Coordinates of C-alpha atoms and ligand atoms in Angstrom, one line a residue:
M1 CA -100.5 -74.4 55.4
A2 CA -98.6 -74.8 52.1
G3 CA -96.7 -77.7 53.8
A4 CA -99.9 -79.4 54.7
V5 CA -101.3 -79.0 51.2
L6 CA -98.1 -80.4 49.8
L7 CA -98.2 -83.4 52.2
L8 CA -101.7 -84.1 51.2
G9 CA -100.7 -83.9 47.6
V10 CA -97.8 -86.2 48.0
L11 CA -99.9 -88.7 50.0
L12 CA -102.7 -88.6 47.4
A13 CA -100.2 -89.0 44.5
G14 CA -98.2 -91.7 46.3
A15 CA -101.2 -93.4 47.7
A16 CA -103.3 -93.2 44.5
P17 CA -102.8 -96.8 43.5
L18 CA -104.0 -97.9 46.9
I19 CA -107.2 -96.0 46.9
P20 CA -109.5 -98.4 44.9
L21 CA -108.2 -101.3 47.0
A22 CA -108.8 -99.3 50.3
V23 CA -112.3 -98.6 49.2
L24 CA -113.1 -102.3 48.6
V25 CA -111.5 -103.3 51.9
Y26 CA -113.4 -100.6 53.7
R27 CA -116.7 -101.9 52.2
Y28 CA -116.2 -105.7 52.7
E29 CA -113.5 -106.2 55.3
P30 CA -113.1 -103.0 57.4
E31 CA -111.1 -104.8 60.1
L32 CA -108.2 -105.2 57.6
L33 CA -108.0 -101.4 57.1
P34 CA -105.1 -100.9 59.7
L35 CA -102.9 -102.9 57.2
F36 CA -102.8 -99.7 55.1
A37 CA -101.1 -97.9 58.0
V38 CA -97.7 -99.4 57.1
P39 CA -97.5 -98.4 53.4
L40 CA -98.9 -94.9 54.3
A41 CA -96.2 -94.5 57.0
V42 CA -93.5 -95.5 54.5
L43 CA -94.9 -92.9 52.1
V44 CA -94.8 -90.1 54.8
A45 CA -91.2 -91.0 55.8
A46 CA -90.1 -91.0 52.2
W47 CA -91.7 -87.6 51.6
R48 CA -89.9 -86.2 54.8
I49 CA -86.5 -87.5 53.6
A50 CA -87.0 -85.9 50.2
R51 CA -88.1 -82.6 51.7
D52 CA -85.0 -82.5 54.1
R53 CA -82.7 -83.4 51.3
A54 CA -84.0 -80.6 49.1
R55 CA -83.6 -78.2 52.0
D56 CA -80.1 -79.4 52.7
Q57 CA -79.1 -78.8 49.1
L58 CA -80.1 -75.2 49.4
T59 CA -78.8 -74.4 52.9
D60 CA -75.3 -73.7 54.1
P61 CA -74.7 -76.2 56.9
L62 CA -72.5 -73.8 59.0
T63 CA -74.7 -70.7 59.1
D64 CA -78.0 -72.2 58.1
L65 CA -78.3 -69.4 55.5
P66 CA -79.4 -70.1 52.0
N67 CA -76.4 -71.1 49.8
R68 CA -75.4 -70.0 46.4
Q69 CA -77.9 -72.2 44.6
A70 CA -80.7 -71.0 46.8
L71 CA -79.7 -67.4 46.2
L72 CA -79.7 -68.0 42.4
I73 CA -83.3 -69.4 42.7
A74 CA -84.3 -66.5 44.9
T75 CA -82.8 -64.1 42.4
Q76 CA -84.6 -65.8 39.5
E77 CA -87.9 -65.5 41.4
A78 CA -87.3 -61.9 42.2
L79 CA -86.6 -61.1 38.6
A80 CA -89.6 -63.1 37.5
R81 CA -91.8 -61.1 39.9
H82 CA -90.3 -57.9 38.5
E83 CA -91.2 -59.1 35.0
T84 CA -94.9 -59.7 35.8
E85 CA -95.2 -56.7 38.1
P86 CA -92.5 -54.2 37.1
G87 CA -91.3 -52.5 40.3
H88 CA -88.1 -50.8 41.4
G89 CA -85.6 -53.4 40.2
V90 CA -83.5 -55.9 42.1
G91 CA -80.2 -55.3 43.9
L92 CA -77.5 -57.6 44.8
I93 CA -74.6 -56.9 47.2
L94 CA -71.7 -59.4 47.5
L95 CA -69.6 -59.0 50.6
D96 CA -66.2 -60.5 51.1
L97 CA -64.1 -60.3 54.3
D98 CA -60.6 -58.9 53.8
R99 CA -57.8 -61.0 55.1
F100 CA -60.2 -63.7 56.5
R101 CA -57.8 -66.4 55.4
S102 CA -55.0 -65.2 57.6
L103 CA -57.4 -64.7 60.5
N104 CA -58.6 -68.3 60.0
D105 CA -55.0 -69.6 59.9
A106 CA -54.1 -67.6 63.0
L107 CA -57.2 -68.4 65.1
G108 CA -57.9 -72.0 63.9
H109 CA -60.7 -73.2 61.8
T110 CA -63.2 -73.7 64.6
A111 CA -62.8 -70.0 65.7
G112 CA -63.0 -69.0 62.0
D113 CA -66.3 -70.9 61.7
R114 CA -67.7 -69.2 64.8
L115 CA -66.7 -65.9 63.3
L116 CA -68.6 -66.7 60.1
V117 CA -71.7 -67.7 62.1
H118 CA -71.4 -64.4 64.0
I119 CA -71.2 -62.4 60.7
A120 CA -74.2 -64.2 59.3
R121 CA -76.2 -63.2 62.4
R122 CA -75.0 -59.6 62.1
L123 CA -76.0 -59.3 58.5
H124 CA -79.4 -60.8 59.3
R125 CA -79.9 -58.4 62.2
A126 CA -78.7 -55.4 60.2
L127 CA -81.1 -56.1 57.4
R128 CA -84.0 -56.7 59.7
T129 CA -83.5 -53.8 61.9
G130 CA -81.6 -51.5 59.6
A131 CA -77.8 -51.4 59.2
G132 CA -75.4 -48.8 60.2
H133 CA -75.0 -46.6 63.3
P134 CA -77.4 -43.7 62.9
R135 CA -76.1 -40.3 63.7
D136 CA -78.3 -37.5 65.1
G137 CA -81.1 -36.7 62.8
E138 CA -80.4 -39.7 60.6
D139 CA -83.0 -42.4 59.9
A140 CA -82.2 -45.5 61.9
T141 CA -82.6 -47.8 58.9
V142 CA -80.8 -47.7 55.6
L143 CA -83.3 -50.1 54.0
P144 CA -86.0 -48.4 52.0
P145 CA -89.5 -49.5 52.9
P146 CA -90.3 -52.8 51.3
V147 CA -91.9 -52.4 47.9
G148 CA -94.8 -54.8 47.3
R149 CA -95.3 -58.3 48.6
G150 CA -92.6 -60.8 49.3
E151 CA -89.8 -58.2 48.9
R152 CA -87.8 -59.1 51.9
P153 CA -84.0 -59.1 51.6
V154 CA -82.3 -62.5 51.4
V155 CA -79.0 -63.1 53.1
A156 CA -77.0 -66.0 51.7
R157 CA -73.6 -67.5 52.2
M158 CA -71.8 -68.0 48.9
G159 CA -69.0 -70.1 50.3
G160 CA -65.8 -69.3 52.3
D161 CA -66.0 -65.8 53.6
E162 CA -68.3 -64.5 51.0
F163 CA -71.9 -63.4 51.7
A164 CA -74.6 -62.0 49.5
V165 CA -77.6 -59.8 50.1
L166 CA -80.4 -59.9 47.6
L167 CA -82.6 -56.9 47.8
P168 CA -85.8 -57.3 45.7
G169 CA -87.4 -54.0 45.0
V170 CA -84.1 -52.0 45.4
G171 CA -82.7 -51.4 41.9
D172 CA -81.4 -47.9 42.6
T173 CA -77.5 -48.1 42.6
E174 CA -77.1 -45.1 44.9
V175 CA -79.4 -46.7 47.5
L176 CA -77.6 -50.0 47.0
E177 CA -74.2 -48.4 47.5
R178 CA -75.4 -46.8 50.7
I179 CA -76.8 -50.1 52.0
A180 CA -73.5 -51.7 51.1
Q181 CA -71.5 -49.1 53.0
A182 CA -73.8 -49.5 56.0
L183 CA -73.3 -53.3 56.0
I184 CA -69.5 -52.9 55.8
A185 CA -69.7 -50.5 58.8
E186 CA -71.9 -53.0 60.6
L187 CA -69.3 -55.7 60.1
A188 CA -66.5 -53.4 61.2
A189 CA -67.9 -53.1 64.7
P190 CA -65.4 -54.9 67.0
I191 CA -66.1 -58.6 67.7
R192 CA -64.9 -60.4 70.8
L193 CA -63.7 -63.9 70.0
D194 CA -61.7 -66.1 72.5
G195 CA -60.7 -63.0 74.5
L196 CA -59.5 -61.2 71.3
L197 CA -61.1 -58.0 70.0
L198 CA -61.3 -58.3 66.2
V199 CA -62.2 -55.6 63.8
L200 CA -63.2 -57.0 60.4
E201 CA -62.9 -55.2 57.1
A202 CA -65.0 -56.2 54.2
S203 CA -65.3 -55.3 50.5
A204 CA -68.6 -55.1 48.7
G205 CA -69.6 -55.3 45.0
V206 CA -73.0 -53.9 44.0
C207 CA -75.0 -54.9 40.9
A208 CA -78.5 -53.9 40.0
Y209 CA -81.1 -55.4 37.8
P210 CA -82.1 -54.2 35.2
T211 CA -79.4 -51.4 35.1
H212 CA -76.4 -53.7 35.1
A213 CA -77.5 -57.1 34.2
P214 CA -80.3 -58.7 32.2
D215 CA -80.7 -62.0 34.1
A216 CA -80.0 -63.7 37.4
E217 CA -76.7 -65.4 36.4
S218 CA -75.2 -62.2 35.1
L219 CA -76.4 -60.3 38.2
L220 CA -74.4 -62.7 40.3
R221 CA -71.4 -62.8 38.1
R222 CA -71.2 -59.0 37.7
A223 CA -71.6 -58.4 41.4
D224 CA -68.6 -60.6 41.8
V225 CA -66.7 -58.6 39.2
A226 CA -67.6 -55.4 41.1
M227 CA -66.4 -57.0 44.4
G228 CA -63.1 -58.0 42.8
H229 CA -62.6 -54.3 41.9
A230 CA -63.5 -53.2 45.4
Q231 CA -60.9 -55.6 46.8
H232 CA -58.3 -54.6 44.3
S233 CA -58.7 -50.9 44.8
R234 CA -59.3 -51.2 48.5
S235 CA -62.2 -48.8 48.0
G236 CA -64.7 -50.6 50.2
V237 CA -67.7 -50.6 47.8
E238 CA -67.7 -50.7 44.0
C239 CA -70.6 -50.6 41.6
Y240 CA -70.5 -52.8 38.5
D241 CA -69.0 -51.0 35.6
E242 CA -69.1 -52.6 32.2
A243 CA -66.1 -50.6 31.0
R244 CA -64.0 -52.4 33.6
D245 CA -65.4 -55.9 33.0
L246 CA -63.2 -58.0 30.9
D247 CA -65.8 -60.6 30.4
T248 CA -68.6 -58.8 28.6
P249 CA -69.3 -60.4 25.2
Y250 CA -68.2 -57.2 23.5
R251 CA -64.8 -57.2 25.1
I252 CA -64.2 -60.9 24.8
G253 CA -64.9 -60.5 21.1
L254 CA -62.7 -57.5 20.8
L255 CA -59.8 -59.3 22.5
G256 CA -60.2 -62.4 20.4
D257 CA -60.2 -60.2 17.2
L258 CA -57.2 -58.2 18.4
R259 CA -55.2 -61.4 19.1
R260 CA -56.0 -62.7 15.7
A261 CA -55.2 -59.4 14.0
I262 CA -51.8 -59.4 15.6
E263 CA -51.2 -62.9 14.5
M264 CA -52.3 -62.1 10.9
S265 CA -50.2 -58.8 11.0
E266 CA -53.4 -56.8 10.4
V267 CA -52.5 -54.3 13.0
Q268 CA -50.6 -51.4 11.5
L269 CA -48.2 -48.7 12.6
H270 CA -48.6 -45.1 11.6
Y271 CA -45.8 -42.6 12.1
Q272 CA -46.2 -39.0 13.4
P273 CA -43.2 -36.6 13.0
K274 CA -41.6 -34.6 15.7
V275 CA -40.1 -31.5 14.3
A276 CA -37.8 -28.8 15.6
F277 CA -38.7 -25.1 15.1
D278 CA -36.3 -24.9 12.1
G279 CA -38.4 -27.5 10.4
S280 CA -35.9 -30.3 10.8
V281 CA -37.3 -33.8 11.7
V282 CA -36.0 -35.0 15.0
G283 CA -37.9 -38.3 14.9
L284 CA -41.2 -40.1 14.4
E285 CA -43.5 -41.7 16.9
A286 CA -45.0 -45.0 15.9
L287 CA -48.7 -45.2 16.8
V288 CA -50.8 -48.4 16.4
R289 CA -53.8 -48.4 14.2
W290 CA -56.3 -51.3 14.0
D291 CA -59.2 -51.6 11.6
R292 CA -61.3 -54.3 13.0
A293 CA -62.8 -56.5 10.2
G294 CA -66.2 -55.1 9.2
Q295 CA -66.4 -52.8 12.2
G296 CA -64.1 -49.9 11.4
R297 CA -61.2 -48.4 13.3
V298 CA -60.9 -49.1 17.1
A299 CA -59.4 -46.3 19.1
P300 CA -55.9 -47.2 20.4
D301 CA -56.7 -46.1 23.9
E302 CA -59.5 -48.6 24.0
F303 CA -57.7 -51.7 22.7
I304 CA -54.5 -50.9 24.5
A305 CA -56.3 -50.7 27.8
L306 CA -57.8 -54.1 27.0
A307 CA -54.5 -55.6 26.0
E308 CA -52.9 -54.2 29.2
S309 CA -55.6 -55.7 31.5
S310 CA -55.7 -59.0 29.7
G311 CA -52.1 -60.1 29.4
L312 CA -51.9 -59.5 25.6
M313 CA -49.8 -56.4 26.0
P314 CA -46.3 -58.1 25.7
R315 CA -47.5 -59.7 22.4
L316 CA -48.7 -56.4 21.1
T317 CA -45.5 -54.5 22.1
D318 CA -43.4 -57.2 20.6
Y319 CA -45.3 -56.9 17.4
V320 CA -45.0 -53.0 17.4
L321 CA -41.3 -53.2 18.2
E322 CA -40.7 -55.7 15.4
S323 CA -42.6 -53.6 12.8
A324 CA -41.0 -50.3 14.0
V325 CA -37.5 -51.6 14.0
G326 CA -38.1 -53.2 10.6
Q327 CA -39.3 -49.8 9.3
I328 CA -36.2 -48.0 10.8
A329 CA -34.0 -50.5 8.9
R330 CA -35.9 -49.9 5.6
W331 CA -35.6 -46.1 6.0
R332 CA -32.0 -46.3 6.8
H333 CA -31.5 -48.3 3.6
Q334 CA -33.1 -45.4 1.8
G335 CA -30.7 -43.0 3.6
L336 CA -33.5 -41.7 5.9
M337 CA -31.7 -41.7 9.3
V338 CA -34.6 -40.7 11.5
P339 CA -35.1 -42.2 14.9
V340 CA -38.4 -43.8 15.7
A341 CA -40.1 -43.8 19.1
V342 CA -42.2 -46.7 20.2
N343 CA -44.7 -46.5 23.1
V344 CA -44.3 -49.1 25.8
S345 CA -46.7 -49.7 28.6
P346 CA -45.6 -49.9 32.3
R347 CA -46.4 -53.6 32.2
D348 CA -43.8 -54.1 29.5
V349 CA -41.1 -52.5 31.5
L350 CA -41.9 -54.8 34.4
N351 CA -41.8 -57.9 32.2
P352 CA -38.6 -59.9 32.8
G353 CA -36.4 -60.1 29.8
F354 CA -38.0 -57.0 28.1
A355 CA -34.6 -55.2 27.6
A356 CA -33.1 -58.3 26.1
R357 CA -36.0 -58.7 23.7
V358 CA -35.7 -55.0 22.6
A359 CA -32.0 -55.7 21.9
G360 CA -32.9 -58.8 20.0
H361 CA -35.1 -56.8 17.6
L362 CA -32.3 -54.3 17.0
T363 CA -29.7 -57.0 16.3
R364 CA -32.0 -58.9 13.9
H365 CA -32.6 -55.8 11.8
Q366 CA -29.0 -54.5 12.3
V367 CA -30.3 -51.2 13.6
P368 CA -28.2 -49.1 16.0
A369 CA -29.8 -48.7 19.5
A370 CA -29.7 -45.0 19.2
A371 CA -32.2 -45.1 16.3
L372 CA -34.8 -46.4 18.7
Q373 CA -36.5 -44.4 21.4
L374 CA -38.9 -45.8 23.9
E375 CA -41.7 -43.6 25.2
I376 CA -42.6 -44.6 28.8
T377 CA -45.5 -43.0 30.4
E378 CA -45.1 -41.0 33.6
R379 CA -47.5 -43.4 35.2
L380 CA -44.7 -45.9 35.4
L381 CA -43.0 -43.7 38.0
L382 CA -45.9 -43.9 40.3
D383 CA -45.0 -47.5 40.8
D384 CA -41.6 -47.1 42.4
S385 CA -40.4 -50.5 41.4
R386 CA -36.9 -51.7 41.5
R387 CA -37.5 -54.0 38.5
A388 CA -38.6 -51.1 36.3
A389 CA -35.6 -49.1 37.3
D390 CA -33.3 -52.0 36.5
T391 CA -34.9 -52.6 33.1
L392 CA -34.6 -48.9 32.1
A393 CA -31.0 -48.8 33.2
E394 CA -30.3 -51.9 31.1
L395 CA -31.9 -50.4 28.0
R396 CA -29.9 -47.2 28.6
R397 CA -26.7 -49.3 28.6
Y398 CA -27.6 -50.8 25.3
G399 CA -27.9 -47.2 24.0
V400 CA -31.7 -47.1 23.6
R401 CA -33.0 -43.6 24.2
M402 CA -35.9 -43.0 26.5
S403 CA -38.6 -40.4 26.5
L404 CA -41.0 -39.6 29.4
D405 CA -44.5 -39.4 27.9
D406 CA -47.6 -37.6 29.1
F407 CA -45.5 -35.4 31.4
G408 CA -47.6 -33.4 33.8
T409 CA -50.3 -36.1 34.4
G410 CA -48.4 -38.4 36.8
H411 CA -47.0 -36.1 39.5
S412 CA -43.5 -37.4 39.3
S413 CA -41.2 -36.1 41.9
L414 CA -38.1 -34.2 41.0
V415 CA -36.0 -36.8 42.7
R416 CA -37.5 -39.7 40.6
L417 CA -37.1 -37.6 37.5
R418 CA -33.5 -37.0 38.2
S419 CA -32.7 -40.6 38.7
L420 CA -34.4 -41.8 35.5
P421 CA -32.3 -42.5 32.4
V422 CA -34.6 -40.5 30.1
G423 CA -33.3 -37.9 27.6
E424 CA -36.6 -36.4 26.5
L425 CA -39.7 -35.2 28.2
K426 CA -43.0 -34.9 26.3
I427 CA -45.4 -32.4 27.7
D428 CA -48.9 -33.9 27.8
R429 CA -51.4 -32.8 25.1
S430 CA -53.9 -31.7 27.6
F431 CA -51.7 -28.8 28.8
V432 CA -50.5 -27.9 25.3
S433 CA -53.9 -27.8 23.7
R434 CA -55.2 -25.4 26.4
M435 CA -52.2 -23.2 27.0
V436 CA -53.3 -20.4 24.7
A437 CA -56.7 -20.1 26.5
D438 CA -55.6 -21.0 30.0
D439 CA -52.9 -19.3 32.0
H440 CA -52.5 -22.2 34.4
D441 CA -51.9 -24.6 31.6
A442 CA -49.4 -22.2 30.1
A443 CA -47.6 -22.0 33.5
V444 CA -47.4 -25.8 33.6
V445 CA -45.8 -25.9 30.2
R446 CA -43.4 -23.1 31.1
C447 CA -42.3 -24.8 34.3
S448 CA -42.0 -28.2 32.6
V449 CA -39.7 -26.7 30.0
E450 CA -37.5 -25.0 32.7
L451 CA -37.4 -28.2 34.8
A452 CA -36.5 -30.4 31.8
H453 CA -33.8 -28.1 30.6
S454 CA -32.3 -27.7 34.1
L455 CA -32.0 -31.5 34.1
G456 CA -30.4 -31.6 30.7
L457 CA -33.5 -33.1 28.9
T458 CA -34.9 -32.0 25.6
V459 CA -38.6 -31.1 25.5
V460 CA -41.2 -32.1 23.0
A461 CA -44.7 -30.6 23.1
E462 CA -47.4 -32.9 21.8
G463 CA -50.8 -32.1 20.4
V464 CA -49.9 -28.8 18.7
E465 CA -52.8 -27.9 16.4
D466 CA -52.4 -24.2 15.7
D467 CA -49.9 -21.5 14.9
E468 CA -50.5 -19.5 18.1
T469 CA -49.6 -22.5 20.2
W470 CA -46.5 -23.2 18.0
E471 CA -45.4 -19.5 18.6
R472 CA -45.9 -19.7 22.3
L473 CA -44.0 -22.9 22.6
H474 CA -41.2 -21.5 20.5
D475 CA -41.0 -18.5 22.8
M476 CA -40.8 -20.8 25.9
G477 CA -37.8 -22.6 24.4
V478 CA -39.4 -25.9 23.7
D479 CA -37.1 -28.0 21.5
A480 CA -39.6 -29.8 19.2
V481 CA -43.3 -30.2 18.6
Q482 CA -45.6 -32.9 17.5
G483 CA -49.2 -32.4 16.4
W484 CA -51.7 -32.1 13.6
L485 CA -50.3 -28.6 12.7
V486 CA -47.2 -30.4 11.4
S487 CA -48.8 -33.7 10.4
A488 CA -51.1 -36.4 11.7
A489 CA -49.8 -39.9 12.1
L490 CA -49.2 -41.3 8.6
P491 CA -49.1 -44.9 7.2
A492 CA -45.6 -46.0 6.5
D493 CA -45.6 -45.3 2.7
Q494 CA -47.0 -41.7 3.2
A495 CA -44.5 -41.1 6.0
T496 CA -41.7 -42.2 3.7
A497 CA -42.9 -39.7 1.1
W498 CA -43.2 -37.0 3.8
L499 CA -39.6 -37.7 4.9
L500 CA -38.2 -37.8 1.4
V501 CA -39.4 -34.2 0.8
R502 CA -37.5 -33.1 3.9
R503 CA -34.6 -35.6 3.4
N504 CA -31.9 -33.0 3.8
D505 CA -33.4 -31.5 6.9
A506 CA -33.1 -34.6 9.0
P507 CA -30.0 -34.5 11.2
P508 CA -28.0 -37.8 11.4
V509 CA -29.1 -39.9 14.3
E510 CA -25.7 -40.1 15.9
S511 CA -25.6 -36.3 16.3
L512 CA -28.9 -36.1 18.3
P513 CA -28.9 -35.4 22.0
R514 CA -29.1 -38.5 24.2
Ligands
LIG601 P1 -49.7 -40.8 23.1 O1 -48.5 -41.6 23.3 O2 -49.8 -39.6 24.0 O3 -49.9 -40.5 21.6 C1 -50.3 -39.2 21.1 C2 -51.7 -39.3 20.7 O4 -52.1 -38.0 20.4 C3 -52.0 -40.1 19.5 O5 -53.3 -40.7 19.7 C4 -52.0 -39.1 18.4 O6 -52.7 -39.6 17.3 C5 -52.7 -38.0 19.1 N1 -52.3 -36.7 18.5 C6 -51.2 -36.4 17.8 N2 -51.2 -35.1 17.5 C7 -52.4 -34.6 17.9 C8 -53.0 -33.3 17.8 O7 -52.5 -32.3 17.3 N3 -54.2 -33.1 18.4 C9 -54.8 -34.2 19.0 N4 -56.0 -34.0 19.6 N5 -54.3 -35.4 19.1 C10 -53.1 -35.6 18.5 P2 -53.5 -42.2 19.4 O8 -52.8 -42.6 18.2 O9 -55.0 -42.3 19.4 O10 -52.9 -42.9 20.6 C11 -53.4 -42.8 21.9 C12 -52.5 -43.4 22.9 O11 -52.5 -44.8 22.7 C13 -51.1 -42.9 22.8 O12 -51.0 -41.7 23.5 C14 -50.4 -44.0 23.5 O13 -50.4 -43.9 24.9 C15 -51.2 -45.2 23.1 N6 -50.5 -45.9 22.0 C16 -50.6 -45.7 20.7 N7 -49.8 -46.6 20.1 C17 -49.2 -47.4 21.0 C18 -48.4 -48.5 21.0 O14 -47.9 -49.0 19.9 N8 -48.1 -49.1 22.2 C19 -48.5 -48.6 23.4 N9 -48.2 -49.2 24.5 N10 -49.3 -47.6 23.4 C20 -49.7 -46.9 22.3
LIG602 CA1 -46.4 -41.4 23.1
LIG603 CA1 -48.4 -38.6 25.1

């Protein structure tokens, strides 16, 4: 019907200049009227070509599904409908086949194409008839009843082995996740192709309007981000999570400002003392502080995670090392021989040439390696990498001391712990802060102390805030504590004043345990 009206419209519009002439001819020379058939036929043909071309531009030639452009238009339309007639939101699921490329290479591209056509059909069927294999008592369809007019799902091929399902009227993320799971299960049903039985695995990213995205373009992009996370974590389905999206305007701005702040030396180091129970200072931990221009202080956990996931971390660590080693040199000139610990991220240790760069900072400032300690998190051990082990061994050979941070959170095995060149173990704040109130946490602390001592390591407890915790740690034989009870992290000048007061308590670096 709509097509006929359109045809009539085009004909009338295209034929408009001919109408007065046709009327005259009809009145005075009606036998000449057939002459108009030719221009009219030309007009109809032109209209047909234009229509087909428009359809081709929006259709994937292999599967006949709407393509990315068509999906974007359909999404915009669904969002516009939601605007005029607010409903239950709009959901988008992006699906990507795991290891399709190797399948394609192994089977040949023709077979790969047939597989894609088959998948397109499966998705279509699943959404029309309900996806998933219902168990007893379960509803056969995972799709909620259509909400309102024109709310049918749209299956599209985004290119390669990537498909999308647009679900107008389904903005509930839990429902969307269930549908995504069911679609993945549907795709995982064995497929017979050229005598082979194939089982496909897929990853899905879920994004919902208006919960996760304000417009069609962001809905598509964010579903893609979620799918990337699903592939990376091999979790099957992931919902969009802004905190893990590097490309939100906030995070892009934060990253740009951080990069600039590092370049302009606006990032600062504060120093928090580690003290033994006799009050002597065994060292200081350097902790980064960043006051973002006009926006106040940003929590280190926040911008460090951002630096880690964006590739800025080596730059930041280099900056921190340079400042900390420079500060060690200045303190040594004042006769303050305290070692300083710098936190390094697992990424740093995996970075080629890291050990040499550390040595470079020490040489430049003429600081002995033993005056620097590196705190590596226990998370590093989860990744049992040869390169990390080599870097740590190289640093140890230089004489840099190493400390295992956040102990208790990473489940290191005894074997790994034994083979690491660390001299100190830091019990994570989460156990220390709860040990007075919770027997389990106290037990973790006690066991950690015994374990560390049996391996010849010294033990530092972090996050000590009150006297009772201090006493309990003392009784357990902990070697040193760090926490607000002693001092918060201080800017360099205040740390200097703090150290000068205790000048004579600080043991010389060279006499410290390894
Ligand atoms: P962390 O290495 O475990 O550092 C100890 C954190 O506990 C610091 O938080 C410190 O300010 C805080 N803290 C110290 N004493 C107490 C206490 O008594 N009570 C409580 N509740 N907290 C205490 P901060 O400075 O926010 O740093 C957080 C994390 O950021 C650090 O945890 C470390 O993993 C990371 N970080 C900080 N500076 C650097 C750096 O220069 N490089 C790298 N790679 N990571 C850093
Ligand atoms: Ca630390
Ligand atoms: Ca820690």
